[in-house]
Tab-separated table of C-alpha atoms and ligand atoms in Angstrom:
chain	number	residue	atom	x	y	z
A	1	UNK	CA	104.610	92.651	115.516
A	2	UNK	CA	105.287	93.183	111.924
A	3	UNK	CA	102.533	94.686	109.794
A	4	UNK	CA	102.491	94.692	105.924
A	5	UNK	CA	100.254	96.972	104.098
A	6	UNK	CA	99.247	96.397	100.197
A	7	UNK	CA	98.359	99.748	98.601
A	8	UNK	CA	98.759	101.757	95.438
A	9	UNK	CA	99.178	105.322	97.633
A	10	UNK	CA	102.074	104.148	99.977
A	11	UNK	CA	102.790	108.046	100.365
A	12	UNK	CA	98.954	108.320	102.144
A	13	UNK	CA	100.788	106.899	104.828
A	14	UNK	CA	103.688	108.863	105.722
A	15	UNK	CA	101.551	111.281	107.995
A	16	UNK	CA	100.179	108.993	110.189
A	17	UNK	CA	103.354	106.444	110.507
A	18	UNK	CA	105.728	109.286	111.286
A	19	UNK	CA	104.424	111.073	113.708
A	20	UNK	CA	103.397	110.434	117.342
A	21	UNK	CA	102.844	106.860	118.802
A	22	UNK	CA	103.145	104.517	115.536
A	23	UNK	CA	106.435	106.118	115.004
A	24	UNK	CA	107.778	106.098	118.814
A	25	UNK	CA	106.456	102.118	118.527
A	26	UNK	CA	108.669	101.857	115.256
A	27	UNK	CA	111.654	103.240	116.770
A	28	UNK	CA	110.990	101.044	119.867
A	29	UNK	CA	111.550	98.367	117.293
A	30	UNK	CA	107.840	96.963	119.014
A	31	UNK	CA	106.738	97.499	115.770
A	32	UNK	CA	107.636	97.041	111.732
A	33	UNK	CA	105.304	98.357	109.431
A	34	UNK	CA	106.222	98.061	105.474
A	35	UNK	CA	104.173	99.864	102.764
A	36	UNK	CA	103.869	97.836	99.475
A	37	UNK	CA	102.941	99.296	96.226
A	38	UNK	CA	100.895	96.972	94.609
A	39	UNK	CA	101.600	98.692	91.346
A	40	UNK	CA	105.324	96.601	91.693
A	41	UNK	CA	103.348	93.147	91.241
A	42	UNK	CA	101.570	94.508	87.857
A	43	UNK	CA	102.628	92.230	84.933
A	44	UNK	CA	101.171	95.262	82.183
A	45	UNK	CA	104.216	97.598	81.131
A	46	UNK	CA	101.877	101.235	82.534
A	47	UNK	CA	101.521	99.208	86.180
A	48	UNK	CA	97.842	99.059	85.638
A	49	UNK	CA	96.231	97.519	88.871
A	50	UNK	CA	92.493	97.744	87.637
A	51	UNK	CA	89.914	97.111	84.782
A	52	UNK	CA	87.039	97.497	83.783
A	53	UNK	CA	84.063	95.413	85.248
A	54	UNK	CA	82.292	92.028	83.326
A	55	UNK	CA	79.016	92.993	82.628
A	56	UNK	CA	79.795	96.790	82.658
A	57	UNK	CA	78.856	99.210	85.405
A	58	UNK	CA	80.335	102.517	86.008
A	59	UNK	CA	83.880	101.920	88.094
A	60	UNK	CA	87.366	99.886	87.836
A	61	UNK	CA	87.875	96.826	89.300
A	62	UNK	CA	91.236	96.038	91.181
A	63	UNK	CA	92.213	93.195	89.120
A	64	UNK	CA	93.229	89.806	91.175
A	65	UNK	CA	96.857	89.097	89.445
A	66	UNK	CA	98.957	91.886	90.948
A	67	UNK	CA	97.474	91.750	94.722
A	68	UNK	CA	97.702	87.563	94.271
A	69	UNK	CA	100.822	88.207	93.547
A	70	UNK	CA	101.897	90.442	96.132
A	71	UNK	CA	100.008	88.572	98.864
A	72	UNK	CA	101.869	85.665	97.685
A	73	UNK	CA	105.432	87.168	98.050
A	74	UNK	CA	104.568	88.217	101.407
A	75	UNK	CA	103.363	84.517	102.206
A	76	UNK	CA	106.573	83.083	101.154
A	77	UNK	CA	108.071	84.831	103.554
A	78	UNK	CA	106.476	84.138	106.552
A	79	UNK	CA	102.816	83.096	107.862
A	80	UNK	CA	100.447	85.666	108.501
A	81	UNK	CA	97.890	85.615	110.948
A	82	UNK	CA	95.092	87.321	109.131
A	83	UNK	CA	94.705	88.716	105.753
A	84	UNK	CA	92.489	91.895	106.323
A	85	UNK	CA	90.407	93.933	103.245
A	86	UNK	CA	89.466	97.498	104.500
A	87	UNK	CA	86.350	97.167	103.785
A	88	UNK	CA	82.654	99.041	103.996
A	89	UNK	CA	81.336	95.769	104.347
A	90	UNK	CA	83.464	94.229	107.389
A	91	UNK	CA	82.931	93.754	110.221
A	92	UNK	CA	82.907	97.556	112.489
A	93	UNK	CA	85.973	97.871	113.792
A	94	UNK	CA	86.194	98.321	117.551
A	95	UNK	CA	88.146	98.049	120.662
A	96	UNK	CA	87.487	94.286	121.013
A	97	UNK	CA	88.913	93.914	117.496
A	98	UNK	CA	92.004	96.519	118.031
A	99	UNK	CA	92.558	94.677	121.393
A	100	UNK	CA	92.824	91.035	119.492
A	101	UNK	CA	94.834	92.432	116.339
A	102	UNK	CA	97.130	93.526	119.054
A	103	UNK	CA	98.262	90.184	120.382
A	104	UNK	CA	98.883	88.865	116.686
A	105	UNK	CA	102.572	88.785	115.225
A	106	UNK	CA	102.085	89.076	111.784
A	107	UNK	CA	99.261	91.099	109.572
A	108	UNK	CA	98.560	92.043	105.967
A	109	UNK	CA	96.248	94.821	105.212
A	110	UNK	CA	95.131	95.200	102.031
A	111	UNK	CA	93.633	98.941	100.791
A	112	UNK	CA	91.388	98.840	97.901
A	113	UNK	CA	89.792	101.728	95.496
A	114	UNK	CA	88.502	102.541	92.661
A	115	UNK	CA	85.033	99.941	93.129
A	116	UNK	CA	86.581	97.689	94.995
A	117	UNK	CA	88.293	93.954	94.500
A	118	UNK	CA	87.810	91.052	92.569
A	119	UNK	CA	85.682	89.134	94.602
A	120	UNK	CA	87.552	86.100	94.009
A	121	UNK	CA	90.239	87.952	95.948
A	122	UNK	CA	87.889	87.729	98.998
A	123	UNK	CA	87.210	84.344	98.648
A	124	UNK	CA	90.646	82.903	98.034
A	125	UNK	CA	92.982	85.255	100.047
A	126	UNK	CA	90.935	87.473	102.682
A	127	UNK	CA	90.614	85.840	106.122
A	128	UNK	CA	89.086	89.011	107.802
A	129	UNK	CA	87.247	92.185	105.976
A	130	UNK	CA	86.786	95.642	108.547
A	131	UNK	CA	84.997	98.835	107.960
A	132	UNK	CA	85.635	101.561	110.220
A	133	UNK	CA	82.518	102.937	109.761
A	134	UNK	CA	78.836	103.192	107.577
A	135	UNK	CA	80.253	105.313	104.677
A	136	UNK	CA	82.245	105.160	101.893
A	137	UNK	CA	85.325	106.216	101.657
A	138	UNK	CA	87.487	106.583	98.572
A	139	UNK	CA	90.211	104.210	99.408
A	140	UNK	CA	91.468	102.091	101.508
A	141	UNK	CA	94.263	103.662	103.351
A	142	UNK	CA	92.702	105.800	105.681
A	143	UNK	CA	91.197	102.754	107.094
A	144	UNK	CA	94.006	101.119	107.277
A	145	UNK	CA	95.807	103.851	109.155
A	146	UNK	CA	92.852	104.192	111.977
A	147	UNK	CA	93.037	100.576	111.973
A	148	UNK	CA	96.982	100.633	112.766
A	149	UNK	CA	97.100	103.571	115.259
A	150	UNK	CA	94.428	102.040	117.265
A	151	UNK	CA	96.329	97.943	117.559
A	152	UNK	CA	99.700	99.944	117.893
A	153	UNK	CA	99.208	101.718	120.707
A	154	UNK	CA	97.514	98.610	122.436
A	155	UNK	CA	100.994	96.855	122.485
A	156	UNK	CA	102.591	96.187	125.912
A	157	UNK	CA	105.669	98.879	125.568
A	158	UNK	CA	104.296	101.021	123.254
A	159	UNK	CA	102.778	103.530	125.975
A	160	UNK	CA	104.804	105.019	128.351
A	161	UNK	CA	102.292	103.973	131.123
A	162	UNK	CA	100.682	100.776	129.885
A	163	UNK	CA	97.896	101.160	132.812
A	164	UNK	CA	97.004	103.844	130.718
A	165	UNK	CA	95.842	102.171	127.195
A	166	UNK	CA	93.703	100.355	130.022
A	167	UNK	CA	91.814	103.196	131.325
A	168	UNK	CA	91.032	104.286	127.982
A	169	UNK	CA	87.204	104.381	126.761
A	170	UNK	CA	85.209	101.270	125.905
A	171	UNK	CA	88.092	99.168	127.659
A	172	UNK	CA	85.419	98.623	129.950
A	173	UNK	CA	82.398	98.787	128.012
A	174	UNK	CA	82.197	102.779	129.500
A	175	UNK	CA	83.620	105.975	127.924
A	176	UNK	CA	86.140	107.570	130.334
A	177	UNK	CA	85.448	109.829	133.443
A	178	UNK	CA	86.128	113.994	133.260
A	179	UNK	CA	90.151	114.832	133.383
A	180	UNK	CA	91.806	117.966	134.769
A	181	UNK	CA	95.139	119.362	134.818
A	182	UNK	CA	96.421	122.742	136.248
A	183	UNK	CA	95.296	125.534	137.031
A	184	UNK	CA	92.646	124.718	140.127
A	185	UNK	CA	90.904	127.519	139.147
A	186	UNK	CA	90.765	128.613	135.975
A	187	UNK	CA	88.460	132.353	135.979
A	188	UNK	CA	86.628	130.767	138.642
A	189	UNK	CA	85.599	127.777	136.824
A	190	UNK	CA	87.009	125.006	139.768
A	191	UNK	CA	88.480	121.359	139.702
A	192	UNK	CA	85.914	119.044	141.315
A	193	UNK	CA	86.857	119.011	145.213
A	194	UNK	CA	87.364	115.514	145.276
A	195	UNK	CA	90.190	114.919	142.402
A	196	UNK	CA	92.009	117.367	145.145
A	197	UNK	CA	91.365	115.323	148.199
A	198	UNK	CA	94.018	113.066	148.253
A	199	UNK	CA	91.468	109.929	148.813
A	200	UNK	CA	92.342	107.501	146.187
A	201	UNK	CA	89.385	105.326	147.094
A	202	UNK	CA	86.927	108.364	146.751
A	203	UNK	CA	88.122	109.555	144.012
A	204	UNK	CA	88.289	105.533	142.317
A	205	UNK	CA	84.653	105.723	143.135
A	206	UNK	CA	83.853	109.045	141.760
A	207	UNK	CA	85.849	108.236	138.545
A	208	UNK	CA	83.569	105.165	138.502
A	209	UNK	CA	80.666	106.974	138.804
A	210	UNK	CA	81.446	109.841	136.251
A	211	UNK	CA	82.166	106.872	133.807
A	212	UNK	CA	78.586	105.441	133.899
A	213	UNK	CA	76.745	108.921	134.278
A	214	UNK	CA	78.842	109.600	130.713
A	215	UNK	CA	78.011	106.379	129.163
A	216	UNK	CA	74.602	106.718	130.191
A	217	UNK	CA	74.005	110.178	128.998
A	218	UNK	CA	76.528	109.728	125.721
A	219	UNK	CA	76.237	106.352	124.585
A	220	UNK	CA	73.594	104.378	126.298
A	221	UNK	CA	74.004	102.063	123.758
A	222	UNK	CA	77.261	100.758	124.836
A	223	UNK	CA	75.269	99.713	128.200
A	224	UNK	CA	73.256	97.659	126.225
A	225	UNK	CA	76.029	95.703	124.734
A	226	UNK	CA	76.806	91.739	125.831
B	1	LIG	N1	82.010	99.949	95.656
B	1	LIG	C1	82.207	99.708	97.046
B	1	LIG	C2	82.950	100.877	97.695
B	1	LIG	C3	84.355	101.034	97.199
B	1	LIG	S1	85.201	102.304	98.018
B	1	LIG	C4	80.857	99.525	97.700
B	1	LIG	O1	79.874	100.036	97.196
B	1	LIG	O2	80.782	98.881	98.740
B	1	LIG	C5	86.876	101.967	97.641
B	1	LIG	C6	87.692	101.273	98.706
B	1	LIG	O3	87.751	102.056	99.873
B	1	LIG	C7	87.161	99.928	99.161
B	1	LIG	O4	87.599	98.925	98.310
B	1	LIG	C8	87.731	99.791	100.556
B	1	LIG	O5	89.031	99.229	100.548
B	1	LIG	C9	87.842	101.241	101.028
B	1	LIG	N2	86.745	101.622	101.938
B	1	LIG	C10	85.669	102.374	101.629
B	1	LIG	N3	84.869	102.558	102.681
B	1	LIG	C11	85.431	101.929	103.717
B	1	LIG	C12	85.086	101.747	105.099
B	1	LIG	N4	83.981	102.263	105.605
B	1	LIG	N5	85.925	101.028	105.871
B	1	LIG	C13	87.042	100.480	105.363
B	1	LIG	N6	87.434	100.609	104.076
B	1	LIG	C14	86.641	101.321	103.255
């Protein structure tokens, strides 16, 4: 899969690309991701990306030359499968979405700031628009980044033990059951019996249940959902 993200802070993103999964995926060669500063496809001589707005109103405008322009380049190229805006308006990113981003071979995601786009930018360019949440954030490429680690790891090969990405929360619709590791006993404060048993069935079924006892105390919501 080979991601291209449109941004004026490509920096934002060395953190999260460097570190962890995204970057194991990277060296895997499972994944490409390229950073483009938008501030290359400016035509003005100080890279200007933004102006003000018609009709006034406190806040820049990204203008729609430069990220035309850049989403152009990238189209030349090669075709993309969806043109994303991070977005407070989007659609709420979730596992459903991560889960069908993942299968997908080629992605743009655009980061805005200041106010925000052109709108014609939206209508002309943007096949898909995601928030990650109800707030406002300053920019784009946080967004983008959640949006990343989350498809990335979701790639057969990324994880060392693909069951794993699987078993994960809201995978299936439930948050995940209680996990333990050494010691047993820890000041007297014990591993559930069971997880020592050696039954897998049991302990399948007490997973099971923990799962749903969590979901319904935590997020009955998500029982609600389809
Ligand atoms: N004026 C806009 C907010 C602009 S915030 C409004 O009132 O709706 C600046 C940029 O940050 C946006 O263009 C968007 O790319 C990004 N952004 C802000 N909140 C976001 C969210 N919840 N999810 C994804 N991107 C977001």
């Amino acid at each position: 899969m080979r991601i291209d993200i449109i941004t004026i802070f490509p920096e934002m993103f060395v953190g999260p690309f460097n570190h962890s999964i995204v970057k194991r995926a990277q060296e895997k060669n499972i994944v490409e991701i390229y950073l483009h500063q938008l501030r290359d496809f400016s035509t003005d001589k100080h890279r200007k990306v933004d102006d003000y707005a018609f009709s006034g109103g406190a806040g820049m405008v990204m203008m729609i030359e430069p990220i035309a322009k850049a989403i152009e380049h990238l189209q030349n190229e090669r075709h993309y499968d969806e043109i994303i805006y991070t977005s407070p308006h989007g659609e709420l990113f979730d596992q459903p979405i991560a889960n069908r981003l993942s299968t997908y071979v080629n992605l743009i995601i655009l980061c805005g700031h200041y106010k925000g786009i052109d709108e014609r930018i939206r209508q002309h360019f943007i096949t898909k628009e995601i928030s990650i949440g109800n707030y406002v954030l300053s920019g784009g490429e946080l967004a983008a980044a959640v949006i990343v680690d989350t498809l990335v790891r979701l790639i057969p090969g990324v994880l060392g033990n693909e069951v794993s990405a699987l078993s994960d929360s809201f995978q299936n619709n439930l948050i995940s059951p209680p996990i333990y590791t050494r010691p047993r006993d820890f000041r007297g404060w014990k591993v559930p019996d069971i997880l020592l048993s050696g039954n897998e069935r049991l302990i399948e079924e007490w997973k099971y249940n923990q799962a749903l006892q969590r979901t319904q105390k935590y997020r009955p919501d998500m029982l609600n959902e389809k």
